[in-house]
PDB file of C-alpha atoms (C1' of nucleotides) in Angstrom:
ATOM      1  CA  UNK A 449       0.000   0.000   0.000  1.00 52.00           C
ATOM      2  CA  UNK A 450       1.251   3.812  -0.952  1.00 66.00           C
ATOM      3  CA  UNK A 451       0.979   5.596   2.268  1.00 85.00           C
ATOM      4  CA  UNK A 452       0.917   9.402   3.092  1.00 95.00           C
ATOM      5  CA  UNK A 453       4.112  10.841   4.881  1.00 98.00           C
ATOM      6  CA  UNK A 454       1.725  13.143   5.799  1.00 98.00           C
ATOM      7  CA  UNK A 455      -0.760  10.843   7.509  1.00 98.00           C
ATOM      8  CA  UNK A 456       2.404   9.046   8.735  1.00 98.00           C
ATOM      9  CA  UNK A 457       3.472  11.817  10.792  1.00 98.00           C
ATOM     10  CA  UNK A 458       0.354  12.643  12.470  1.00 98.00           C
ATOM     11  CA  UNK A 459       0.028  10.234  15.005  1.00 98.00           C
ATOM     12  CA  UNK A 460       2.138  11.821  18.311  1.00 97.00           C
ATOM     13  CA  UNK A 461       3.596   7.850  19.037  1.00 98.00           C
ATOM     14  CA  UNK A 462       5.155   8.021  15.328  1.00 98.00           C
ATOM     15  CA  UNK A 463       6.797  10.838  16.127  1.00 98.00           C
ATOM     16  CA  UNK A 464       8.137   9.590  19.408  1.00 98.00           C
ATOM     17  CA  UNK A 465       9.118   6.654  17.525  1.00 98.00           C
ATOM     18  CA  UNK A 466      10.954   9.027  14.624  1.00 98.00           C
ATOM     19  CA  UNK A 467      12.724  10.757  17.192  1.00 98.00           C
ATOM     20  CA  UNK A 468      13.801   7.321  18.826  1.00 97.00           C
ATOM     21  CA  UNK A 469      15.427   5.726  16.607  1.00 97.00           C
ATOM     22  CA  UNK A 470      17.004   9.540  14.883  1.00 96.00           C
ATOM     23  CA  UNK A 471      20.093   8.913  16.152  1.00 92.00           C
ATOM     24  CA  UNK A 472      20.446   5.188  16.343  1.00 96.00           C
ATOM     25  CA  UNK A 473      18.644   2.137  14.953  1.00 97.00           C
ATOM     26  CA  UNK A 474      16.444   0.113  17.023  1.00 98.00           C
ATOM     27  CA  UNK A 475      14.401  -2.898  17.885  1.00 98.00           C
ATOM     28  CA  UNK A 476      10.564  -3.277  18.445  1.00 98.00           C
ATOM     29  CA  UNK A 477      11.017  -4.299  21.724  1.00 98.00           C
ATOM     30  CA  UNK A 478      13.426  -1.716  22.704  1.00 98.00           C
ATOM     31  CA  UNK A 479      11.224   0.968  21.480  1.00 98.00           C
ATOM     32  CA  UNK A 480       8.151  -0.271  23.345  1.00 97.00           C
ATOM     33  CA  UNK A 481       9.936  -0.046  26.324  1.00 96.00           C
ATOM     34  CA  UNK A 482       9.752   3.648  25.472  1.00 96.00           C
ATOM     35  CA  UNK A 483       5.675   3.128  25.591  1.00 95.00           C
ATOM     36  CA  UNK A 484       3.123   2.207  27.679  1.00 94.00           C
ATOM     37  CA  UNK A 485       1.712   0.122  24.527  1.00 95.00           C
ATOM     38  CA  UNK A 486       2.155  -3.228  23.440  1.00 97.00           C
ATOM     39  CA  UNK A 487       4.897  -4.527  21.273  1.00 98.00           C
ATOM     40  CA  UNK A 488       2.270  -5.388  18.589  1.00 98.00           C
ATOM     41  CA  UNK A 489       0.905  -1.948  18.537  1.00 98.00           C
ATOM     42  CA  UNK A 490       4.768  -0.531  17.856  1.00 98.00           C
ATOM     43  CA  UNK A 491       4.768  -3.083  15.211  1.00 98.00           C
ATOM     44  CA  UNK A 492       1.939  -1.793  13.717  1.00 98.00           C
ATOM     45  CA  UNK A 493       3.176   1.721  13.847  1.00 98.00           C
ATOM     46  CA  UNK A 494       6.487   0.444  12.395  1.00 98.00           C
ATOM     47  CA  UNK A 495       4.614  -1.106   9.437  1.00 98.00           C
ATOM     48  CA  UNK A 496       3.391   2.385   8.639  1.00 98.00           C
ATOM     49  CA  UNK A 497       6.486   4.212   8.816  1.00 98.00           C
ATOM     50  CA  UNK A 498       8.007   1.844   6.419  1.00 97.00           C
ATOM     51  CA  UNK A 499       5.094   1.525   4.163  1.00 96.00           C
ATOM     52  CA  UNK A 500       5.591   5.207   3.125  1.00 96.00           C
ATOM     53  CA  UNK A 501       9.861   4.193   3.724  1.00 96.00           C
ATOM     54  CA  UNK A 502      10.467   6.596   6.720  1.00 97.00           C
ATOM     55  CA  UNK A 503      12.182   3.639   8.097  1.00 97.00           C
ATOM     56  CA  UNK A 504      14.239   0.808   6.622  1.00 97.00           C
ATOM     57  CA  UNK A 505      14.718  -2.668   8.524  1.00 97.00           C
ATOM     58  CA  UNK A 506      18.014  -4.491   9.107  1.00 97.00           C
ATOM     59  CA  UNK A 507      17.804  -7.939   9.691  1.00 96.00           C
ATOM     60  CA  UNK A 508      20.550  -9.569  12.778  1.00 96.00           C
ATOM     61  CA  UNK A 509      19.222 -12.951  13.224  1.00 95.00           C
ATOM     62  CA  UNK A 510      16.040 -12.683  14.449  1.00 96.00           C
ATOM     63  CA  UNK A 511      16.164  -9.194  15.458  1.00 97.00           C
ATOM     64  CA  UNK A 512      14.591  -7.034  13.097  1.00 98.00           C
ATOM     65  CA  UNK A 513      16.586  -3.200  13.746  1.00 98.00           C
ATOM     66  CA  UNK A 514      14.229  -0.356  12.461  1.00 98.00           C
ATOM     67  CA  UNK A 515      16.539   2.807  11.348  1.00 97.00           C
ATOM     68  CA  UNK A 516      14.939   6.332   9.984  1.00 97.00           C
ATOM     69  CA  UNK A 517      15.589   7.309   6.435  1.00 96.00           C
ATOM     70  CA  UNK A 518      15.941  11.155   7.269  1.00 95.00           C
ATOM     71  CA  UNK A 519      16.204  12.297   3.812  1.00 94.00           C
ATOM     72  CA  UNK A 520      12.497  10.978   3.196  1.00 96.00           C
ATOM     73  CA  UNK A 521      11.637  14.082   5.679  1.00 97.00           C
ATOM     74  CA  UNK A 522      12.483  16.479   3.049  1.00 96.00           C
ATOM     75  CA  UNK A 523       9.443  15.509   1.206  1.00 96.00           C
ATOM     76  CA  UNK A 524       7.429  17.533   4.585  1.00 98.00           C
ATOM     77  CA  UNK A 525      10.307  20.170   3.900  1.00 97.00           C
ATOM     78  CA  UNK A 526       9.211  21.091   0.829  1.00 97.00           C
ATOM     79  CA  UNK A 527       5.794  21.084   1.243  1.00 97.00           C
ATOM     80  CA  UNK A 528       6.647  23.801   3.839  1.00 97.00           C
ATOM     81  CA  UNK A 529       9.110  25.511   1.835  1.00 96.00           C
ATOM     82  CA  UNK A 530       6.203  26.609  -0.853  1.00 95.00           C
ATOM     83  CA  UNK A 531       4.626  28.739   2.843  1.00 96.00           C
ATOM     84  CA  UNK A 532       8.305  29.422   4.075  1.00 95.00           C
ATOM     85  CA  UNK A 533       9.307  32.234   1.266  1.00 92.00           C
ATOM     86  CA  UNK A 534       5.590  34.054   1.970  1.00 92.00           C
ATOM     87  CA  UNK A 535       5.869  33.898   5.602  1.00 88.00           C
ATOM     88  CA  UNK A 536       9.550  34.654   5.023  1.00 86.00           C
ATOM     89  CA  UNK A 537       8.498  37.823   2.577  1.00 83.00           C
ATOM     90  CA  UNK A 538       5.809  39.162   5.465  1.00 76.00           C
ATOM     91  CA  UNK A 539       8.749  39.444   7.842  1.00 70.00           C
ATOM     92  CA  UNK A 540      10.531  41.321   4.985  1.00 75.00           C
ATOM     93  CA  UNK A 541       7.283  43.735   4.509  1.00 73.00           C
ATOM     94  CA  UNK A 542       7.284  44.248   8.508  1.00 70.00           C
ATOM     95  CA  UNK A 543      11.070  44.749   8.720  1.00 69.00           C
ATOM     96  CA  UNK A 544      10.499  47.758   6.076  1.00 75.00           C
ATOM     97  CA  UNK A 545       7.269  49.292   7.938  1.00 74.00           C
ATOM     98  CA  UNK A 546       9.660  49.403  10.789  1.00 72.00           C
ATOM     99  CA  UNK A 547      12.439  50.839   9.179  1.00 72.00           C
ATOM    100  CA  UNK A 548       9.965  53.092   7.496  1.00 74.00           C
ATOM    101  CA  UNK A 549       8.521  54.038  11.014  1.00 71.00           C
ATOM    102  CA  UNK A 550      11.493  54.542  12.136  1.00 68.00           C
ATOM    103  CA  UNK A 551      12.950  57.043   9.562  1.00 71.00           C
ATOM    104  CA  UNK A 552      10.019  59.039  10.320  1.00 70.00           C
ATOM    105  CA  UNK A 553      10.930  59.991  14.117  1.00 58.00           C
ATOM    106  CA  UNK A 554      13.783  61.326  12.905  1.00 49.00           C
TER     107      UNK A 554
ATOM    108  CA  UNK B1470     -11.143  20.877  21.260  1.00 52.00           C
ATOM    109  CA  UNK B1471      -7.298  21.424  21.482  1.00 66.00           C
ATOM    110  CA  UNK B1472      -6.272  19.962  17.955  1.00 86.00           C
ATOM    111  CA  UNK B1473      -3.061  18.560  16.825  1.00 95.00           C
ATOM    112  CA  UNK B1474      -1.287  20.847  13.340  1.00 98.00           C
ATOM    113  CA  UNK B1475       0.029  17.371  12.356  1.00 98.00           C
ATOM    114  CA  UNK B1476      -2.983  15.933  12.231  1.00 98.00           C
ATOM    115  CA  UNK B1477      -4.747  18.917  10.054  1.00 98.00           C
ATOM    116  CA  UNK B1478      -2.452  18.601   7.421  1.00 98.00           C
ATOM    117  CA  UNK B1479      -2.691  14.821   7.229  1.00 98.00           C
ATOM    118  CA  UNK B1480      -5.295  14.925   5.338  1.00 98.00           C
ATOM    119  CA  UNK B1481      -4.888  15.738   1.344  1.00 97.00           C
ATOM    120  CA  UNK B1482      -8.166  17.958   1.233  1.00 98.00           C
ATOM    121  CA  UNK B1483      -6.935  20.245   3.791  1.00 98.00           C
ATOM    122  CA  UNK B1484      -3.420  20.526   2.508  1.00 98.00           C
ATOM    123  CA  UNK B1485      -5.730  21.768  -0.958  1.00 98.00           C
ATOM    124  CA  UNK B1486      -7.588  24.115   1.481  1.00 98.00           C
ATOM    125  CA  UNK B1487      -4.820  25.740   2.874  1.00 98.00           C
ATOM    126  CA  UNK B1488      -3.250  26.096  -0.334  1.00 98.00           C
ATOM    127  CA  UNK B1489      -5.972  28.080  -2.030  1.00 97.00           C
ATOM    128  CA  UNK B1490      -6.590  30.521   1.075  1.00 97.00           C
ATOM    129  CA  UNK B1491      -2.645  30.938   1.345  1.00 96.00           C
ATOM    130  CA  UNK B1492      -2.908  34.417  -1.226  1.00 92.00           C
ATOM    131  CA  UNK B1493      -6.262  35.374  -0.070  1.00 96.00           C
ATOM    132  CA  UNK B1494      -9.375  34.729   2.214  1.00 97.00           C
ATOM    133  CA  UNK B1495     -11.798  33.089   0.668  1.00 98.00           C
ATOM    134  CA  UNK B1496     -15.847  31.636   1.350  1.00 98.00           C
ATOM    135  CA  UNK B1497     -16.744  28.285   1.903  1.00 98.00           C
ATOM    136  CA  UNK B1498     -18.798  28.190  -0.981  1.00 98.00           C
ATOM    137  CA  UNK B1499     -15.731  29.221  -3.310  1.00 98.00           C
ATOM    138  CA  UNK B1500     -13.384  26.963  -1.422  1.00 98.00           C
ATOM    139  CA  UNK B1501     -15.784  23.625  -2.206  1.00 97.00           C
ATOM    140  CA  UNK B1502     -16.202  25.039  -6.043  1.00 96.00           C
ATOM    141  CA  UNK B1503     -12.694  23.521  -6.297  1.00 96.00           C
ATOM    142  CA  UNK B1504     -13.689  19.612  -4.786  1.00 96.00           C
ATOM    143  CA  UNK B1505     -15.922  17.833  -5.690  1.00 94.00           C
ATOM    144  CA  UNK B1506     -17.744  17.568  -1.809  1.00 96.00           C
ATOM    145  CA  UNK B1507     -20.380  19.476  -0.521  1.00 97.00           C
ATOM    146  CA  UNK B1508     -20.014  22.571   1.153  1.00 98.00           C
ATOM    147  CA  UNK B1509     -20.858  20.987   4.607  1.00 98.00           C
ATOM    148  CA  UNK B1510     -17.464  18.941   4.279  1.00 98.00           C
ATOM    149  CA  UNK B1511     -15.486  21.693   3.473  1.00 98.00           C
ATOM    150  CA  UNK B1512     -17.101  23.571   6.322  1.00 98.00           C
ATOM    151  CA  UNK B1513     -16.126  20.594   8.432  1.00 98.00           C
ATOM    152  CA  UNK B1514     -12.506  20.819   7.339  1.00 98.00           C
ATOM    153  CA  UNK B1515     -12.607  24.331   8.155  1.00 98.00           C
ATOM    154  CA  UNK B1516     -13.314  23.873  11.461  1.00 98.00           C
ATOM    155  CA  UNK B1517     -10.774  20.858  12.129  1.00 98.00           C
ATOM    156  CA  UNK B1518      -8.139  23.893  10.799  1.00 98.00           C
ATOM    157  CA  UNK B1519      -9.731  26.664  12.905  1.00 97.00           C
ATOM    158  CA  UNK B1520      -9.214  24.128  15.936  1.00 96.00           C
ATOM    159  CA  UNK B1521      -6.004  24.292  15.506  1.00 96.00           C
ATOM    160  CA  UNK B1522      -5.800  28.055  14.753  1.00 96.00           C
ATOM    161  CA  UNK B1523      -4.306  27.085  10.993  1.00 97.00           C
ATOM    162  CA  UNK B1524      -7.207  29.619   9.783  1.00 98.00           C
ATOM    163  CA  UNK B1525      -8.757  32.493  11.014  1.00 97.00           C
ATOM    164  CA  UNK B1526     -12.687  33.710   9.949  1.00 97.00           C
ATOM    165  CA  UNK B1527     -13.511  37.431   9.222  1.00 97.00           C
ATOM    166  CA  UNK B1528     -17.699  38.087   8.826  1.00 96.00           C
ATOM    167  CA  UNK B1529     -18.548  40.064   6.371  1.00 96.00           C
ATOM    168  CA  UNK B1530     -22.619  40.193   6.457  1.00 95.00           C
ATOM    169  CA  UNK B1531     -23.400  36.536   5.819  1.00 96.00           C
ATOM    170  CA  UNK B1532     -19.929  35.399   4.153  1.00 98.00           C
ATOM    171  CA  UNK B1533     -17.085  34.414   6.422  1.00 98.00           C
ATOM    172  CA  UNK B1534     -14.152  34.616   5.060  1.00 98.00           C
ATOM    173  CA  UNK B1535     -11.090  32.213   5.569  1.00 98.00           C
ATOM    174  CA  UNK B1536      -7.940  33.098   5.949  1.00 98.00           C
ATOM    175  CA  UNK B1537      -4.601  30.986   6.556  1.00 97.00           C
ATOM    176  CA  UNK B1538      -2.263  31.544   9.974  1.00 96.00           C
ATOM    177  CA  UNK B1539       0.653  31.135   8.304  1.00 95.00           C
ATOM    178  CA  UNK B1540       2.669  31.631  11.215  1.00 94.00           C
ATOM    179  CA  UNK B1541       1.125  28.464  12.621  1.00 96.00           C
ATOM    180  CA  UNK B1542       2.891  26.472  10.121  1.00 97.00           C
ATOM    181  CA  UNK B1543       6.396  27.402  11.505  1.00 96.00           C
ATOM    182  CA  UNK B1544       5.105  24.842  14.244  1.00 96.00           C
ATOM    183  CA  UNK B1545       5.895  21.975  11.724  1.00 98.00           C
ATOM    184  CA  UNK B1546       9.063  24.233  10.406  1.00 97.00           C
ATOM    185  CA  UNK B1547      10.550  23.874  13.598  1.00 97.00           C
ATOM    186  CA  UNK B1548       9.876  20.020  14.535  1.00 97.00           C
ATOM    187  CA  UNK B1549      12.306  19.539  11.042  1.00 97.00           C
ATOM    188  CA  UNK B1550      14.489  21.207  12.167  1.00 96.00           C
ATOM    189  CA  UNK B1551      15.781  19.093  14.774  1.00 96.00           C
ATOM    190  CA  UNK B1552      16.026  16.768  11.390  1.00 96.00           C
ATOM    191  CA  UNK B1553      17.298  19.124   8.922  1.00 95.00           C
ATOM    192  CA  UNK B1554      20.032  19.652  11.323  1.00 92.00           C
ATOM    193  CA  UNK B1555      20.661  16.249  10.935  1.00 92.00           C
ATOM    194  CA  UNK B1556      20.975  15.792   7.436  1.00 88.00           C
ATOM    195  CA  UNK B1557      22.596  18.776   7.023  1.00 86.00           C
ATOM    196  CA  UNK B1558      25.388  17.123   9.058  1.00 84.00           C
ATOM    197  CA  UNK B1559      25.162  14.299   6.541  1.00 77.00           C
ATOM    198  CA  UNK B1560      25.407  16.552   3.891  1.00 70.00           C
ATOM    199  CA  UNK B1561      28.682  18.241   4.771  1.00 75.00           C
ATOM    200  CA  UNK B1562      29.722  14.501   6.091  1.00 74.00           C
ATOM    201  CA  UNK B1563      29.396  13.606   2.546  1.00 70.00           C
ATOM    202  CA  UNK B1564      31.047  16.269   0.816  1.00 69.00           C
ATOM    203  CA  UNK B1565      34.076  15.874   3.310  1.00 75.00           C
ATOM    204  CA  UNK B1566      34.328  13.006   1.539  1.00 73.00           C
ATOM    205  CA  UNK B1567      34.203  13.819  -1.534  1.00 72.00           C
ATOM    206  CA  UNK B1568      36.773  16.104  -1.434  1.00 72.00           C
ATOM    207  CA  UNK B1569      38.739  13.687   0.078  1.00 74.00           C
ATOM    208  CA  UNK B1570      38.510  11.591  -2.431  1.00 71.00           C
ATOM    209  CA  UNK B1571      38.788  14.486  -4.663  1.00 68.00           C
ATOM    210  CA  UNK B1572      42.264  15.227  -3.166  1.00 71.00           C
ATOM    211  CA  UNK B1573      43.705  11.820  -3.140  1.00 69.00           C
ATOM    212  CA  UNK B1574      43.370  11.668  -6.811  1.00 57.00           C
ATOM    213  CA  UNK B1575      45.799  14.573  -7.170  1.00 49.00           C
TER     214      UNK B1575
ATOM    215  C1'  DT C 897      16.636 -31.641  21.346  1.00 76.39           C
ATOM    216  C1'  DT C 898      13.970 -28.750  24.206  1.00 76.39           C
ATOM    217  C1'  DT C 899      12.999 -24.190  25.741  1.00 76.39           C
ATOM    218  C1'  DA C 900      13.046 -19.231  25.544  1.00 76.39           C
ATOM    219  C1'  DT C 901      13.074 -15.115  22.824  1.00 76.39           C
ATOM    220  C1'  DG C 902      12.056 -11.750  18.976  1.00 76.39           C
ATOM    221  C1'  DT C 903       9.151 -10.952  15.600  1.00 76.39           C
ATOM    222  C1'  DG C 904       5.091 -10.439  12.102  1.00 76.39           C
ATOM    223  C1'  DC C 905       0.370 -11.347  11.210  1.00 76.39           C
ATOM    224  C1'  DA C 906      -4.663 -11.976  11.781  1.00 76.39           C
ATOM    225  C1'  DA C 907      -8.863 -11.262  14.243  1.00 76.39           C
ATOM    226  C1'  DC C 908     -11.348  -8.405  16.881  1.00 76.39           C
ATOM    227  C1'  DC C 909     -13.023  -3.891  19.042  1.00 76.39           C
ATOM    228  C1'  DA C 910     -14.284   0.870  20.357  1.00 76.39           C
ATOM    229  C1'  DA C 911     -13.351   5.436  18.748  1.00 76.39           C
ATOM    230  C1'  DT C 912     -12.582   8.603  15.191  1.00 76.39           C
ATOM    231  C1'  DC C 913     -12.819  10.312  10.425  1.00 76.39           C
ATOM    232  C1'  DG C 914     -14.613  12.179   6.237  1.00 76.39           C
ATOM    233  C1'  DG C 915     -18.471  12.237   3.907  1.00 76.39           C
ATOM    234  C1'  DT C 916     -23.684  12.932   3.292  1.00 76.39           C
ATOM    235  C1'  DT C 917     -28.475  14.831   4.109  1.00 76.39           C
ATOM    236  C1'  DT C 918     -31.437  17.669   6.716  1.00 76.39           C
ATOM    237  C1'  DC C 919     -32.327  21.438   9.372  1.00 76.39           C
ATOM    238  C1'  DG C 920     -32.414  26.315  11.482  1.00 76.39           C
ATOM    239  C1'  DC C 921     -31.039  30.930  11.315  1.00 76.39           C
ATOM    240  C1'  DA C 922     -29.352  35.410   9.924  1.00 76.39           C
ATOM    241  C1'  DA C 923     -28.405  38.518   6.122  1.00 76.39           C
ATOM    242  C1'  DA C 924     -29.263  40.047   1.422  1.00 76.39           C
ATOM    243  C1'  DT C 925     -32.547  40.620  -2.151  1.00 76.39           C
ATOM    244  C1'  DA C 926     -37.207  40.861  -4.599  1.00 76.39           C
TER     245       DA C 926
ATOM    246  C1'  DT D 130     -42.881  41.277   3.721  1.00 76.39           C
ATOM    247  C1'  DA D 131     -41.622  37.085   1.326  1.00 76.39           C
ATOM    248  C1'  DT D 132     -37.858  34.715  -0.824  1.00 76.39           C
ATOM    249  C1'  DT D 133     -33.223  33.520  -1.689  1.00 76.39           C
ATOM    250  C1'  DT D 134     -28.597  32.879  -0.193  1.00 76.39           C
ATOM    251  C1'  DG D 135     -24.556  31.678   2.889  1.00 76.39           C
ATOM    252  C1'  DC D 136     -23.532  29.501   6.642  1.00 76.39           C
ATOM    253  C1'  DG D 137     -22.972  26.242  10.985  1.00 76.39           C
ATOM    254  C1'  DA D 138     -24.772  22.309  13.546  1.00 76.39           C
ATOM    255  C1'  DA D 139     -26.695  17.826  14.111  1.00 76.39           C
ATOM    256  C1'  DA D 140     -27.731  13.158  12.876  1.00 76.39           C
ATOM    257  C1'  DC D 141     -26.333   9.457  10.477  1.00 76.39           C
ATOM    258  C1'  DC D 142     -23.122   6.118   7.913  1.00 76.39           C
ATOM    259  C1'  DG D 143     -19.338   3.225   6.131  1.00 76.39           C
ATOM    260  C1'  DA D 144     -14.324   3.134   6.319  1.00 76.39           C
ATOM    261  C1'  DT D 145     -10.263   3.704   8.818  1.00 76.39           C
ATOM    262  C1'  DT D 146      -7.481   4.051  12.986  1.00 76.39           C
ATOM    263  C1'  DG D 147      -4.956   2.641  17.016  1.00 76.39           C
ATOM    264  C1'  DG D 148      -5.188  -0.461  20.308  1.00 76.39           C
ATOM    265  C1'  DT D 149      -5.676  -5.357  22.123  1.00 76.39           C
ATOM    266  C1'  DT D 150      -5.084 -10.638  22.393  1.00 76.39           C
ATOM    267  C1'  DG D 151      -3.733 -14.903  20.419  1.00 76.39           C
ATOM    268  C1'  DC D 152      -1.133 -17.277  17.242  1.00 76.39           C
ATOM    269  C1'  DA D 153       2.761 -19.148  14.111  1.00 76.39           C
ATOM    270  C1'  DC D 154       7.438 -19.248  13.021  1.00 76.39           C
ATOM    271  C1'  DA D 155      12.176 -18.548  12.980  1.00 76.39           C
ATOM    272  C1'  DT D 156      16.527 -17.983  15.684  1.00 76.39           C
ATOM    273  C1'  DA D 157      19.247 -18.288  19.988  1.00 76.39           C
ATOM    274  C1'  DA D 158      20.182 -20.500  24.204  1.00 76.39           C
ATOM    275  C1'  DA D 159      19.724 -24.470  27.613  1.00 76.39           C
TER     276       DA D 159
END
DNA sequence: TTTATGTGCAACCAATCGGTTTCGCAAATA
DNA sequence: TATTTGCGAAACCGATTGGTTGCACATAAA
């Protein structure tokens, strides 16, 4: 199934779980020690993040280690960045009615 | 009902929303011209995003305009950033290398 | 070999979601 | 005044969500 980064990133325990495993790559297990949930329902949150491949799996026997693919992040980045320049240019606009404001006291 | 910025812009219809009140406030009625709901969804949306203070409404006689907070969106802008710091990092990591490389073939 | 551990998957469940239709009400218009 | 228009709110509905429990199956350890 082709699933939303969007929708992915909604839920507040996917976003604990993104932060998790940031730095390091993880197991199931040792993230739902992070929880007060169920090692089944961390699964399940696990399948998501991969299904739309925030997360990759490396197999070590039977452990399963779930890593974040950061650059996939980028894809929220520049959804943003479209709303970044025109907040971006309003702080321009202000900056110059302040400088503006500012020439006129003198 | 304190709502959650990730979760309005999980959903694809209000991502469309917020994109066509970005340049200027706009009805309801001329939002939904653009889906194919009713008016009564869109409404609905509308209210998920005022929840969250994404839009703001200004009455004029019986039309309420929409308009987007797009200050609220730096809220997202700023949970990447822990992340774009990251890859970033990655980034310079890689070109480090690649001028390594670079140099060693001198 | 037997047992314990780490995992995914399926079935089930209550709550929520995104949509619809129907309604009531205030403001604009005839 | 009577009618039309723009809107929010409520009731309803099927699909999805996030959780659970129970299971099957490898791999590791005894």
């Amino acid at each position: 199934m082709r699933r939303d980064i969007f929708q992915a990133i909604a839920d507040p325990t996917r976003r604990a779980i993104i932060a998790l495993i940031a730095l390091q790559a993880l197991t199931p297990n040792a993230i739902a020690e992070h929880f007060q949930t169920s090692r089944q329902a961390v699964s399940k949150h696990l399948r998501v993040l991969t299904e739309c491949e925030l997360v990759t799996q490396q197999q070590h026997g039977r452990e399963i280690h779930y890593s974040l693919q950061l650059e996939r992040l980028q894809e929220v980045d520049h959804w943003l960045s479209q709303y970044r320049k025109l907040w971006e240019t309003r702080f321009t606009q202000l900056d110059q009615v302040l400088s503006t404001l500012k020439n006129q006291k003198k």
